[in-house]
Structures are given as structure tokens and as C-alpha cells.
Short mmCIF file of N, CA, C and O in Angstrom, two decimals:
data_model
loop_
_atom_site.label_atom_id
_atom_site.label_comp_id
_atom_site.label_asym_id
_atom_site.label_seq_id
_atom_site.Cartn_x
_atom_site.Cartn_y
_atom_site.Cartn_z
N UNK A 1 -22.00 2.28 8.41
CA UNK A 1 -21.32 3.43 8.59
C UNK A 1 -19.91 3.23 8.92
O UNK A 1 -19.10 2.65 9.54
N UNK A 2 -18.85 3.94 7.83
CA UNK A 2 -17.20 3.92 8.17
C UNK A 2 -17.20 5.59 8.67
O UNK A 2 -17.82 6.66 8.38
N UNK A 3 -16.25 5.56 9.51
CA UNK A 3 -15.62 6.79 9.75
C UNK A 3 -15.32 7.47 8.80
O UNK A 3 -14.68 6.71 7.58
N UNK A 4 -14.76 8.93 8.47
CA UNK A 4 -14.30 9.70 7.89
C UNK A 4 -13.34 9.66 7.45
O UNK A 4 -12.18 8.83 8.15
N UNK A 5 -12.86 9.63 6.39
CA UNK A 5 -10.77 9.52 5.89
C UNK A 5 -10.40 10.08 6.72
O UNK A 5 -9.10 9.42 7.03
N UNK A 6 -10.32 11.45 6.88
CA UNK A 6 -9.13 12.16 8.01
C UNK A 6 -9.72 12.23 9.54
O UNK A 6 -8.25 12.38 10.03
N UNK A 7 -11.14 12.14 9.99
CA UNK A 7 -11.21 12.55 11.33
C UNK A 7 -10.85 11.78 12.33
O UNK A 7 -10.26 12.20 13.39
N UNK A 8 -10.21 10.46 11.89
CA UNK A 8 -9.64 9.29 12.84
C UNK A 8 -8.86 8.23 13.02
O UNK A 8 -7.99 7.66 12.85
N UNK A 9 -7.63 9.51 11.12
CA UNK A 9 -7.19 8.23 11.06
C UNK A 9 -6.11 8.09 11.96
O UNK A 9 -4.68 7.59 11.54
N UNK A 10 -5.33 8.87 12.90
CA UNK A 10 -4.73 9.32 13.90
C UNK A 10 -5.04 7.87 14.78
O UNK A 10 -4.11 6.95 14.75
N UNK A 11 -6.17 7.38 14.41
CA UNK A 11 -6.40 5.55 15.88
C UNK A 11 -5.46 5.16 15.18
O UNK A 11 -5.52 3.68 14.96
N UNK A 12 -5.46 4.28 13.37
CA UNK A 12 -4.01 3.63 12.96
C UNK A 12 -2.89 3.89 13.43
O UNK A 12 -2.91 2.48 13.21
N UNK A 13 -2.53 4.99 13.96
CA UNK A 13 -1.50 4.62 15.03
C UNK A 13 -1.20 3.62 15.72
O UNK A 13 0.51 3.21 16.27
N UNK A 14 -2.73 3.19 16.50
CA UNK A 14 -2.53 2.29 18.13
C UNK A 14 -2.45 0.80 17.28
O UNK A 14 -3.16 1.01 16.32
N UNK A 15 -1.60 -0.23 17.41
CA UNK A 15 -1.33 -1.27 16.92
C UNK A 15 -2.66 -2.14 17.25
O UNK A 15 -2.93 -2.78 16.32
N UNK A 16 -3.49 -2.42 18.22
CA UNK A 16 -4.48 -2.89 18.56
C UNK A 16 -5.69 -2.35 17.89
O UNK A 16 -5.94 -3.18 17.51
N UNK A 17 -5.46 -1.19 17.60
CA UNK A 17 -6.96 -0.90 16.84
C UNK A 17 -6.41 -1.26 15.21
O UNK A 17 -7.69 -1.26 14.14
N UNK A 18 -5.02 -0.56 14.59
CA UNK A 18 -4.31 -0.87 13.20
C UNK A 18 -5.12 -2.79 13.04
O UNK A 18 -5.44 -3.01 12.07
N UNK A 19 -4.76 -3.40 14.38
CA UNK A 19 -5.46 -4.90 13.79
C UNK A 19 -6.77 -5.57 13.50
O UNK A 19 -7.17 -5.71 12.73
N UNK A 20 -7.63 -4.50 14.14
CA UNK A 20 -9.45 -4.73 14.54
C UNK A 20 -9.69 -3.98 13.30
O UNK A 20 -9.72 -4.27 12.02
N UNK A 21 -9.21 -2.96 12.56
CA UNK A 21 -9.61 -2.54 11.27
C UNK A 21 -8.72 -3.10 10.26
O UNK A 21 -9.70 -3.38 9.53
N UNK A 22 -7.46 -3.81 10.25
CA UNK A 22 -7.17 -4.77 9.25
C UNK A 22 -8.36 -5.66 9.06
O UNK A 22 -8.21 -6.07 7.90
N UNK A 23 -8.85 -5.93 9.78
CA UNK A 23 -9.58 -7.00 10.12
C UNK A 23 -11.36 -6.89 9.32
O UNK A 23 -12.00 -7.46 9.22
N UNK A 24 -11.58 -5.63 10.18
CA UNK A 24 -12.67 -5.18 10.11
C UNK A 24 -12.99 -3.77 9.18
O UNK A 24 -13.19 -2.58 9.66
N UNK A 25 -12.38 -3.94 8.11
CA UNK A 25 -12.90 -3.14 6.79
C UNK A 25 -13.52 -2.55 6.16
O UNK A 25 -12.97 -1.23 6.09
N UNK A 26 -14.96 -2.83 6.99
CA UNK A 26 -15.84 -1.84 7.45
C UNK A 26 -15.82 -1.10 8.03
O UNK A 26 -16.71 0.59 7.65
N UNK A 27 -15.15 -0.61 9.14
CA UNK A 27 -15.07 0.15 10.02
C UNK A 27 -14.21 1.72 9.56
O UNK A 27 -14.30 2.68 9.56
N UNK A 28 -12.76 1.72 8.42
CA UNK A 28 -12.49 2.91 8.04
C UNK A 28 -12.55 2.06 6.65
O UNK A 28 -12.88 1.93 6.23
N UNK A 29 -12.09 3.55 6.02
CA UNK A 29 -12.42 3.78 4.11
C UNK A 29 -11.19 2.79 4.13
O UNK A 29 -10.17 2.77 4.68
N UNK A 30 -11.25 2.52 2.38
CA UNK A 30 -10.27 1.72 2.12
C UNK A 30 -9.00 2.76 2.13
O UNK A 30 -7.93 2.68 1.85
N UNK A 31 -9.32 4.06 1.86
CA UNK A 31 -8.22 5.27 1.30
C UNK A 31 -8.25 5.48 2.65
O UNK A 31 -6.52 5.52 2.77
N UNK A 32 -8.54 5.10 3.84
CA UNK A 32 -7.53 5.73 5.23
C UNK A 32 -7.11 4.08 5.59
O UNK A 32 -5.76 4.27 5.97
N UNK A 33 -7.33 2.17 5.24
CA UNK A 33 -6.45 1.86 5.22
C UNK A 33 -5.62 2.25 4.29
O UNK A 33 -4.26 1.40 4.86
N UNK A 34 -5.72 2.40 2.96
CA UNK A 34 -4.30 2.66 2.41
C UNK A 34 -3.24 3.29 2.69
O UNK A 34 -1.86 2.78 3.02
N UNK A 35 -3.75 4.49 2.78
CA UNK A 35 -2.19 5.44 3.65
C UNK A 35 -1.97 4.19 4.98
O UNK A 35 -0.89 4.78 5.14
N UNK A 36 -2.80 4.09 5.70
CA UNK A 36 -1.67 3.32 7.05
C UNK A 36 -1.01 2.31 6.06
O UNK A 36 0.00 1.68 7.35
N UNK A 37 -1.33 1.88 5.14
CA UNK A 37 -0.70 0.38 5.20
C UNK A 37 0.67 0.99 4.52
O UNK A 37 1.78 0.47 4.28
N UNK A 38 0.72 2.14 3.47
CA UNK A 38 1.49 2.39 3.05
C UNK A 38 2.73 3.68 4.17
O UNK A 38 3.56 3.38 4.54
N UNK A 39 2.56 3.68 5.12
CA UNK A 39 3.01 4.00 6.40
C UNK A 39 3.47 3.10 7.48
O UNK A 39 4.38 2.84 7.86
N UNK A 40 2.54 1.88 7.22
CA UNK A 40 3.77 0.68 7.71
C UNK A 40 4.90 0.30 7.00
O UNK A 40 5.79 -0.04 7.38
N UNK A 41 4.38 0.22 5.17
CA UNK A 41 5.53 0.08 4.71
C UNK A 41 6.97 0.80 4.70
O UNK A 41 7.94 0.19 4.94
N UNK A 42 6.08 2.12 4.52
CA UNK A 42 7.34 2.89 5.00
C UNK A 42 8.66 2.45 6.29
O UNK A 42 9.80 2.74 6.29
N UNK A 43 7.79 2.43 7.45
CA UNK A 43 8.64 2.13 7.86
C UNK A 43 9.23 0.58 8.51
O UNK A 43 9.42 0.01 9.62
N UNK A 44 8.71 -0.08 7.30
CA UNK A 44 8.80 -1.54 6.97
C UNK A 44 8.79 -3.06 7.71
O UNK A 44 8.86 -3.67 8.53
N UNK A 45 7.59 -2.25 8.70
CA UNK A 45 6.37 -3.33 9.15
C UNK A 45 5.63 -4.17 7.89
O UNK A 45 4.92 -3.61 7.87
N UNK A 46 6.13 -5.08 7.02
CA UNK A 46 5.35 -5.67 5.63
C UNK A 46 4.56 -6.50 6.04
O UNK A 46 3.82 -6.42 5.90
N UNK A 47 4.56 -7.43 7.17
CA UNK A 47 3.17 -8.16 7.45
C UNK A 47 2.35 -7.09 8.11
O UNK A 47 1.24 -7.25 7.95
N UNK A 48 2.05 -6.10 9.12
CA UNK A 48 1.25 -5.07 9.36
C UNK A 48 0.62 -4.65 7.89
O UNK A 48 -0.30 -3.91 7.82
N UNK A 49 1.72 -3.79 7.08
CA UNK A 49 1.09 -3.14 5.97
C UNK A 49 0.64 -4.52 4.58
O UNK A 49 -0.20 -3.62 4.30
N UNK A 50 1.03 -5.48 4.83
CA UNK A 50 0.42 -6.29 4.06
C UNK A 50 -1.73 -6.66 4.47
O UNK A 50 -2.37 -6.89 3.57
N UNK A 51 -1.33 -6.53 5.96
CA UNK A 51 -2.62 -6.79 6.04
C UNK A 51 -3.54 -5.28 6.17
O UNK A 51 -5.13 -5.78 5.60
N UNK A 52 -3.46 -4.31 6.39
CA UNK A 52 -3.79 -3.28 6.40
C UNK A 52 -4.24 -2.96 4.92
O UNK A 52 -5.34 -2.54 4.70
N UNK A 53 -3.35 -3.05 3.91
CA UNK A 53 -3.66 -3.04 2.47
C UNK A 53 -4.49 -4.18 1.66
O UNK A 53 -5.14 -3.61 1.25
N UNK A 54 -4.81 -5.19 3.11
CA UNK A 54 -5.54 -6.53 2.24
C UNK A 54 -7.15 -5.55 2.50
O UNK A 54 -7.60 -5.39 1.65
N UNK A 55 -7.34 -4.83 3.48
CA UNK A 55 -8.82 -4.70 4.11
C UNK A 55 -8.78 -3.46 3.03
O UNK A 55 -9.59 -2.98 3.15
N UNK A 56 -7.41 -2.63 2.89
CA UNK A 56 -7.99 -1.62 1.59
C UNK A 56 -8.73 -2.36 0.17
O UNK A 56 -9.93 -1.82 0.11
N UNK A 57 -8.26 -3.09 0.22
CA UNK A 57 -8.93 -3.85 -1.13
C UNK A 57 -9.43 -4.08 -1.00
O UNK A 57 -10.40 -4.48 -1.85
N UNK A 58 -10.43 -5.24 -0.02
CA UNK A 58 -11.45 -5.71 -0.03
C UNK A 58 -12.33 -4.88 0.57
O UNK A 58 -13.72 -4.35 -0.62
N UNK A 59 -12.50 -3.16 0.91
CA UNK A 59 -12.81 -2.05 1.07
C UNK A 59 -13.50 -1.48 -0.56
O UNK A 59 -14.25 -1.37 -0.88
N UNK A 60 -11.77 -1.92 -1.55
CA UNK A 60 -11.96 -0.78 -3.06
C UNK A 60 -13.38 -2.03 -2.99
O UNK A 60 -13.92 -1.44 -4.73
N UNK A 61 -12.59 -3.35 -3.31
CA UNK A 61 -13.48 -3.97 -4.63
C UNK A 61 -14.69 -3.99 -4.19
O UNK A 61 -15.97 -4.06 -4.79
N UNK A 62 -15.55 -3.53 -2.79
CA UNK A 62 -16.74 -3.26 -2.45
C UNK A 62 -17.48 -2.49 -2.77
O UNK A 62 -18.61 -2.77 -3.22
N UNK A 63 -16.27 -1.63 -2.89
CA UNK A 63 -16.95 0.26 -3.60
C UNK A 63 -17.15 0.01 -5.02
O UNK A 63 -17.22 1.21 -5.62
N UNK A 64 -16.52 -1.11 -5.64
CA UNK A 64 -16.22 -1.02 -7.21
C UNK A 64 -15.30 0.45 -7.54
O UNK A 64 -15.90 0.81 -8.86
N UNK A 65 -14.16 0.32 -7.70
CA UNK A 65 -13.03 1.10 -7.07
C UNK A 65 -11.88 0.79 -8.08
O UNK A 65 -11.34 0.21 -6.70
N UNK A 66 -11.96 0.35 -8.73
CA UNK A 66 -10.68 -1.02 -9.54
C UNK A 66 -9.73 -0.30 -9.06
O UNK A 66 -8.59 -0.90 -9.48
N UNK A 67 -9.80 1.71 -10.64
CA UNK A 67 -8.49 1.52 -9.70
C UNK A 67 -7.36 1.78 -8.52
O UNK A 67 -6.21 1.29 -8.55
N UNK A 68 -8.24 2.30 -7.70
CA UNK A 68 -7.30 1.68 -6.31
C UNK A 68 -7.61 0.87 -6.28
O UNK A 68 -6.24 0.37 -5.09
N UNK A 69 -8.08 -0.17 -6.01
CA UNK A 69 -7.74 -2.04 -6.13
C UNK A 69 -6.50 -1.89 -5.97
O UNK A 69 -5.79 -2.57 -6.26
N UNK A 70 -6.62 -2.16 -7.69
CA UNK A 70 -5.28 -2.35 -8.59
C UNK A 70 -3.63 -1.77 -7.82
O UNK A 70 -3.00 -2.31 -7.18
N UNK A 71 -4.40 -0.71 -7.53
CA UNK A 71 -2.63 -0.11 -6.53
C UNK A 71 -2.63 -0.62 -4.84
O UNK A 71 -1.44 -1.22 -4.67
N UNK A 72 -3.88 -0.95 -4.31
CA UNK A 72 -3.55 -1.16 -3.77
C UNK A 72 -2.77 -3.04 -4.05
O UNK A 72 -2.58 -2.96 -2.54
N UNK A 73 -2.99 -3.32 -4.63
CA UNK A 73 -2.56 -4.30 -5.02
C UNK A 73 -1.39 -4.68 -4.82
O UNK A 73 -0.17 -5.62 -4.36
N UNK A 74 -0.63 -3.74 -6.05
CA UNK A 74 0.90 -3.17 -5.59
C UNK A 74 1.47 -3.35 -4.68
O UNK A 74 2.25 -3.99 -4.30
N UNK A 75 0.94 -2.54 -4.21
CA UNK A 75 1.72 -1.84 -2.66
C UNK A 75 2.03 -3.48 -1.61
O UNK A 75 2.62 -3.41 -0.89
N UNK A 76 1.27 -4.26 -2.02
CA UNK A 76 0.70 -5.69 -1.01
C UNK A 76 1.63 -6.37 -1.67
O UNK A 76 2.22 -7.01 -0.87
N UNK A 77 1.30 -6.43 -2.39
CA UNK A 77 3.35 -7.02 -3.16
C UNK A 77 4.04 -6.38 -2.67
O UNK A 77 4.87 -7.92 -2.58
N UNK A 78 4.28 -5.65 -3.29
CA UNK A 78 5.61 -5.01 -2.46
C UNK A 78 6.01 -5.07 -0.92
O UNK A 78 7.11 -5.39 -1.10
N UNK A 79 5.16 -5.31 -0.14
CA UNK A 79 5.38 -5.33 1.43
C UNK A 79 5.30 -6.83 1.87
O UNK A 79 6.57 -7.44 1.94
N UNK A 80 5.20 -7.78 0.35
CA UNK A 80 4.85 -9.27 0.45
C UNK A 80 6.51 -9.08 0.11
O UNK A 80 7.66 -10.35 0.93
N UNK A 81 6.72 -8.59 -0.52
CA UNK A 81 7.95 -8.98 -1.59
C UNK A 81 9.17 -8.65 -1.27
O UNK A 81 10.12 -9.37 -0.78
N UNK A 82 9.29 -7.37 -0.46
CA UNK A 82 10.11 -6.84 0.68
C UNK A 82 10.23 -7.55 2.10
O UNK A 82 11.52 -7.87 2.32
N UNK A 83 9.29 -8.48 2.54
CA UNK A 83 9.11 -9.32 3.50
C UNK A 83 10.08 -10.47 3.66
O UNK A 83 10.62 -11.28 4.07
N UNK A 84 10.07 -10.98 2.00
CA UNK A 84 10.40 -11.77 1.26
C UNK A 84 12.24 -10.85 0.80
O UNK A 84 12.45 -12.83 0.49
N UNK A 85 12.55 -10.76 1.12
CA UNK A 85 13.74 -10.36 0.78
C UNK A 85 14.04 -9.20 -0.05
O UNK A 85 14.90 -9.32 -0.82
N UNK A 86 13.57 -8.29 -0.63
CA UNK A 86 13.29 -7.25 -1.74
C UNK A 86 13.75 -7.64 -3.28
O UNK A 86 12.80 -8.45 -3.43
N UNK A 87 14.20 -7.62 -3.43
CA UNK A 87 15.13 -8.14 -5.04
C UNK A 87 14.89 -9.53 -4.66
O UNK A 87 14.77 -9.81 -6.68
N UNK A 88 15.42 -10.19 -3.97
CA UNK A 88 15.49 -11.43 -4.21
C UNK A 88 14.51 -12.06 -3.93
O UNK A 88 14.63 -13.62 -4.71
N UNK A 89 13.55 -11.76 -4.16
CA UNK A 89 11.72 -12.55 -3.47
C UNK A 89 11.28 -13.19 -4.17
O UNK A 89 11.49 -11.82 -5.60
N UNK A 90 11.33 -13.81 -5.02
CA UNK A 90 10.08 -14.42 -6.49
C UNK A 90 9.59 -13.97 -6.11
O UNK A 90 8.59 -13.92 -7.28
N UNK A 91 8.41 -12.91 -5.08
CA UNK A 91 7.46 -11.51 -5.70
C UNK A 91 8.33 -10.33 -6.43
O UNK A 91 6.84 -10.27 -6.71
N UNK A 92 9.31 -10.23 -6.49
CA UNK A 92 9.56 -9.16 -6.96
C UNK A 92 9.31 -9.44 -8.90
O UNK A 92 8.73 -7.91 -8.94
N UNK A 93 8.95 -10.47 -9.29
CA UNK A 93 8.74 -9.93 -10.34
C UNK A 93 7.74 -9.84 -10.91
O UNK A 93 6.66 -9.07 -11.78
N UNK A 94 6.51 -10.64 -9.62
CA UNK A 94 5.24 -10.30 -9.73
C UNK A 94 4.19 -8.52 -9.65
O UNK A 94 3.81 -8.11 -10.60
N UNK A 95 5.73 -7.70 -8.66
CA UNK A 95 5.77 -6.41 -8.43
C UNK A 95 5.99 -5.57 -9.82
O UNK A 95 5.25 -4.73 -10.13
N UNK A 96 6.91 -6.60 -10.77
CA UNK A 96 7.36 -5.54 -11.29
C UNK A 96 6.51 -5.65 -13.06
O UNK A 96 6.11 -4.42 -13.74
N UNK A 97 5.88 -6.40 -12.68
CA UNK A 97 4.59 -7.02 -14.05
C UNK A 97 3.18 -6.26 -13.38
O UNK A 97 3.00 -5.87 -14.08
N UNK A 98 3.28 -6.08 -12.47
CA UNK A 98 1.82 -4.48 -11.75
C UNK A 98 2.14 -3.37 -12.10
O UNK A 98 1.55 -3.55 -12.54
N UNK A 99 3.04 -2.86 -12.06
CA UNK A 99 3.66 -1.99 -12.06
C UNK A 99 3.77 -1.11 -13.43
O UNK A 99 3.25 -0.11 -14.04
N UNK A 100 3.59 -1.97 -14.68
CA UNK A 100 3.76 -1.84 -15.72
C UNK A 100 2.34 -1.83 -16.67
O UNK A 100 2.16 -1.09 -17.17
N UNK A 101 1.82 -2.56 -15.62
CA UNK A 101 0.02 -2.36 -15.87
C UNK A 101 -0.59 -0.85 -15.95
O UNK A 101 -1.95 -0.45 -15.63
N UNK A 102 0.34 -0.14 -14.77
CA UNK A 102 -0.59 0.90 -13.92
C UNK A 102 0.42 2.43 -14.61
O UNK A 102 1.02 2.75 -15.29
N UNK A 103 -0.56 2.92 -14.28
CA UNK A 103 -0.17 4.92 -15.01
C UNK A 103 0.50 5.64 -13.71
O UNK A 103 1.69 6.07 -14.32
N UNK A 104 -0.35 5.23 -13.21
CA UNK A 104 -0.03 6.05 -11.63
C UNK A 104 -0.39 5.26 -10.50
O UNK A 104 -1.07 4.90 -10.09
N UNK A 105 0.70 5.95 -9.25
CA UNK A 105 0.48 4.99 -7.99
C UNK A 105 1.51 5.67 -7.11
O UNK A 105 1.86 7.04 -7.38
N UNK A 106 0.89 5.40 -5.86
CA UNK A 106 1.20 6.65 -4.29
C UNK A 106 2.31 6.10 -4.27
O UNK A 106 3.26 4.49 -4.27
N UNK A 107 3.54 6.84 -3.83
CA UNK A 107 5.05 6.52 -3.69
C UNK A 107 5.06 5.59 -2.55
O UNK A 107 3.98 6.23 -1.73
N UNK A 108 6.05 5.35 -2.18
CA UNK A 108 5.13 4.28 -0.46
C UNK A 108 6.31 5.34 0.30
O UNK A 108 6.90 4.62 1.51
N UNK A 109 6.79 6.46 -0.29
CA UNK A 109 7.53 7.28 0.43
C UNK A 109 6.84 8.17 0.98
O UNK A 109 5.93 8.84 -0.06
N UNK A 110 6.75 8.70 2.77
CA UNK A 110 6.24 9.88 2.93
C UNK A 110 6.19 11.46 1.63
O UNK A 110 7.47 11.24 1.53
N UNK A 111 5.69 11.98 1.19
CA UNK A 111 3.83 11.54 1.70
C UNK A 111 3.35 11.36 0.97
O UNK A 111 2.13 11.61 0.54
N UNK A 112 3.38 10.52 0.53
CA UNK A 112 2.86 8.97 -0.69
C UNK A 112 2.27 9.74 -1.22
O UNK A 112 0.57 9.80 -2.17
N UNK A 113 2.82 10.93 -1.94
CA UNK A 113 2.18 11.43 -3.12
C UNK A 113 2.54 10.67 -4.92
O UNK A 113 2.85 9.99 -4.63
N UNK A 114 0.94 11.05 -5.16
CA UNK A 114 1.46 9.76 -6.70
C UNK A 114 2.84 10.36 -7.85
O UNK A 114 2.81 11.20 -8.09
N UNK A 115 2.60 9.47 -7.96
CA UNK A 115 4.07 9.28 -9.56
C UNK A 115 4.13 8.70 -9.80
O UNK A 115 2.82 7.37 -9.95
N UNK A 116 4.66 8.07 -11.07
CA UNK A 116 3.92 7.82 -12.47
C UNK A 116 4.73 6.56 -12.05
O UNK A 116 5.87 6.54 -11.32
N UNK A 117 3.61 5.39 -12.48
CA UNK A 117 3.84 4.05 -12.23
C UNK A 117 5.82 3.97 -12.55
O UNK A 117 6.65 2.87 -12.23
N UNK A 118 6.20 3.49 -13.66
CA UNK A 118 7.58 3.75 -14.72
C UNK A 118 8.38 4.53 -13.28
O UNK A 118 9.49 3.65 -13.59
N UNK A 119 8.45 5.31 -12.89
CA UNK A 119 9.57 5.63 -11.84
C UNK A 119 9.25 4.94 -10.61
O UNK A 119 10.46 5.08 -10.78
N UNK A 120 8.26 4.83 -10.41
CA UNK A 120 8.26 3.89 -9.07
C UNK A 120 9.28 2.04 -9.93
O UNK A 120 10.03 1.88 -9.15
N UNK A 121 8.60 2.09 -10.69
CA UNK A 121 9.66 0.34 -11.37
C UNK A 121 10.78 0.56 -11.41
O UNK A 121 11.73 -0.10 -11.57
N UNK A 122 11.20 2.27 -12.17
CA UNK A 122 12.42 2.13 -12.18
C UNK A 122 12.85 1.79 -10.91
O UNK A 122 14.67 1.38 -9.95
N UNK A 123 12.58 3.07 -9.47
CA UNK A 123 13.15 2.53 -8.32
C UNK A 123 13.24 1.30 -8.33
O UNK A 123 14.24 1.09 -6.70
N UNK A 124 12.35 0.58 -7.87
CA UNK A 124 12.03 -0.75 -7.66
C UNK A 124 13.56 -1.84 -8.17
O UNK A 124 13.79 -2.42 -7.67
N UNK A 125 13.42 -2.01 -10.02
CA UNK A 125 14.90 -2.25 -10.12
C UNK A 125 15.63 -2.01 -9.86
O UNK A 125 16.79 -3.14 -10.01
N UNK A 126 15.80 -1.04 -9.85
CA UNK A 126 17.80 -0.19 -9.15
C UNK A 126 17.85 -0.75 -6.92
O UNK A 126 18.79 -0.54 -7.58
N UNK A 127 16.69 -1.01 -7.08
CA UNK A 127 17.10 -1.55 -5.62
C UNK A 127 17.81 -2.22 -5.14
O UNK A 127 17.09 -3.60 -5.52
N UNK A 128 18.57 -3.05 -4.39
CA UNK A 128 18.73 -4.17 -3.47
C UNK A 128 18.72 -5.03 -2.50
O UNK A 128 17.84 -5.57 -2.17
N UNK A 129 18.18 -3.12 -1.39
CA UNK A 129 17.52 -3.33 -0.45
C UNK A 129 15.96 -2.35 -0.39
O UNK A 129 16.04 -1.35 -1.54
N UNK A 130 15.14 -2.98 0.59
CA UNK A 130 13.56 -2.18 0.44
C UNK A 130 14.03 -0.84 0.20
O UNK A 130 13.01 0.29 0.04
N UNK A 131 14.90 -0.48 1.51
CA UNK A 131 14.71 1.02 2.49
C UNK A 131 15.96 1.80 1.15
O UNK A 131 15.18 2.74 1.10
N UNK A 132 16.29 0.65 0.12
CA UNK A 132 16.93 2.25 -1.16
C UNK A 132 15.99 2.50 -1.64
O UNK A 132 16.08 3.76 -2.32
N UNK A 133 14.92 1.92 -2.12
CA UNK A 133 13.40 2.35 -2.76
C UNK A 133 12.72 3.46 -2.14
O UNK A 133 13.36 4.59 -3.57
N UNK A 134 13.24 3.99 -0.68
CA UNK A 134 13.14 6.04 -0.43
C UNK A 134 13.94 6.87 -0.98
O UNK A 134 13.35 7.83 -1.06
N UNK A 135 15.41 6.21 -0.95
CA UNK A 135 16.52 7.21 -1.80
C UNK A 135 16.35 7.34 -2.51
O UNK A 135 16.61 8.64 -2.96
N UNK A 136 16.07 6.87 -3.33
CA UNK A 136 15.36 7.04 -5.00
C UNK A 136 15.20 7.91 -5.66
O UNK A 136 15.08 7.86 -6.05
N UNK A 137 13.78 7.59 -4.42
CA UNK A 137 12.71 8.50 -5.34
C UNK A 137 12.44 9.72 -4.70
O UNK A 137 11.91 10.98 -4.66
N UNK A 138 13.40 9.89 -3.21
CA UNK A 138 13.80 11.20 -2.19
C UNK A 138 14.35 11.83 -3.24
O UNK A 138 13.54 13.61 -3.32
N UNK A 139 15.45 11.37 -4.31
CA UNK A 139 16.68 12.28 -4.88
C UNK A 139 15.16 13.00 -6.57
O UNK A 139 14.83 12.77 -6.73
#
């Protein structure tokens, strides 16, 4: 049994529940975990974001949802790259490559609207610091 997408979203704001949810991907939907991972990414809690996005990816894979799975993996790469220093990180090139394979992806800036992947890629390429991406996408 999975909890409804929006009904218990607020629970993921609590760190202990968030930790359990990331490891128990069957408890929350992939969409819910993905959104929580994006919130953590926006707040620069990169390790938490990567963990939640891993849970989302496992859920998407089990439900045979390849497009959301690919988007979750790109966001997870972004979280890991940001944790490793942003554009200076060796993972940055992997983020570039992954974004070129997508058409659309959720913006890492609240309210996490879908944006063309090339727009996010341009923001990613122009930023020196992870926090700059938000400013470039908001403009």
C-alpha cells in the first residue's frame, strides 16, 4: 500500500520520517519522494536530496516509469555534483550528458515546474556555484 501523492507530503518535512521514507520507497510514491528530493536540493541539503531521489528512482523502476526515472537520476546526479563542488565536480560532465538526453525536466527551483532540459542545461553550464542555478532559472 502506498500513501496518496499529496495527502501526506507534509510528513516528508520531518527529518526522521524523511530518512525512513528514503529507505522504504514502498511507503511513499515515487512522485512524492521525487518532489521531496527536489525540495532538499533547493535547500542545498545535497545528501538528503540524493537519498530521497534514490528512493524515487527505485519506485519509478519498479512501476516501469522510464521518463520519471531518467529525470530522478539527473536530479540525483545534480545533487551529488553540487555536494562535490558544483561545476568543479567530476560528476558535472555526467550531468551535462544526462540533460542532453532529456526533452523536459523539473526545475530544481520551487515550484519545480517542468522546463525544457536545454534551458536547465544552459543554467547549469553558466553557473559556478549551485545556488546560481536558481537565480538563472528564475530570471
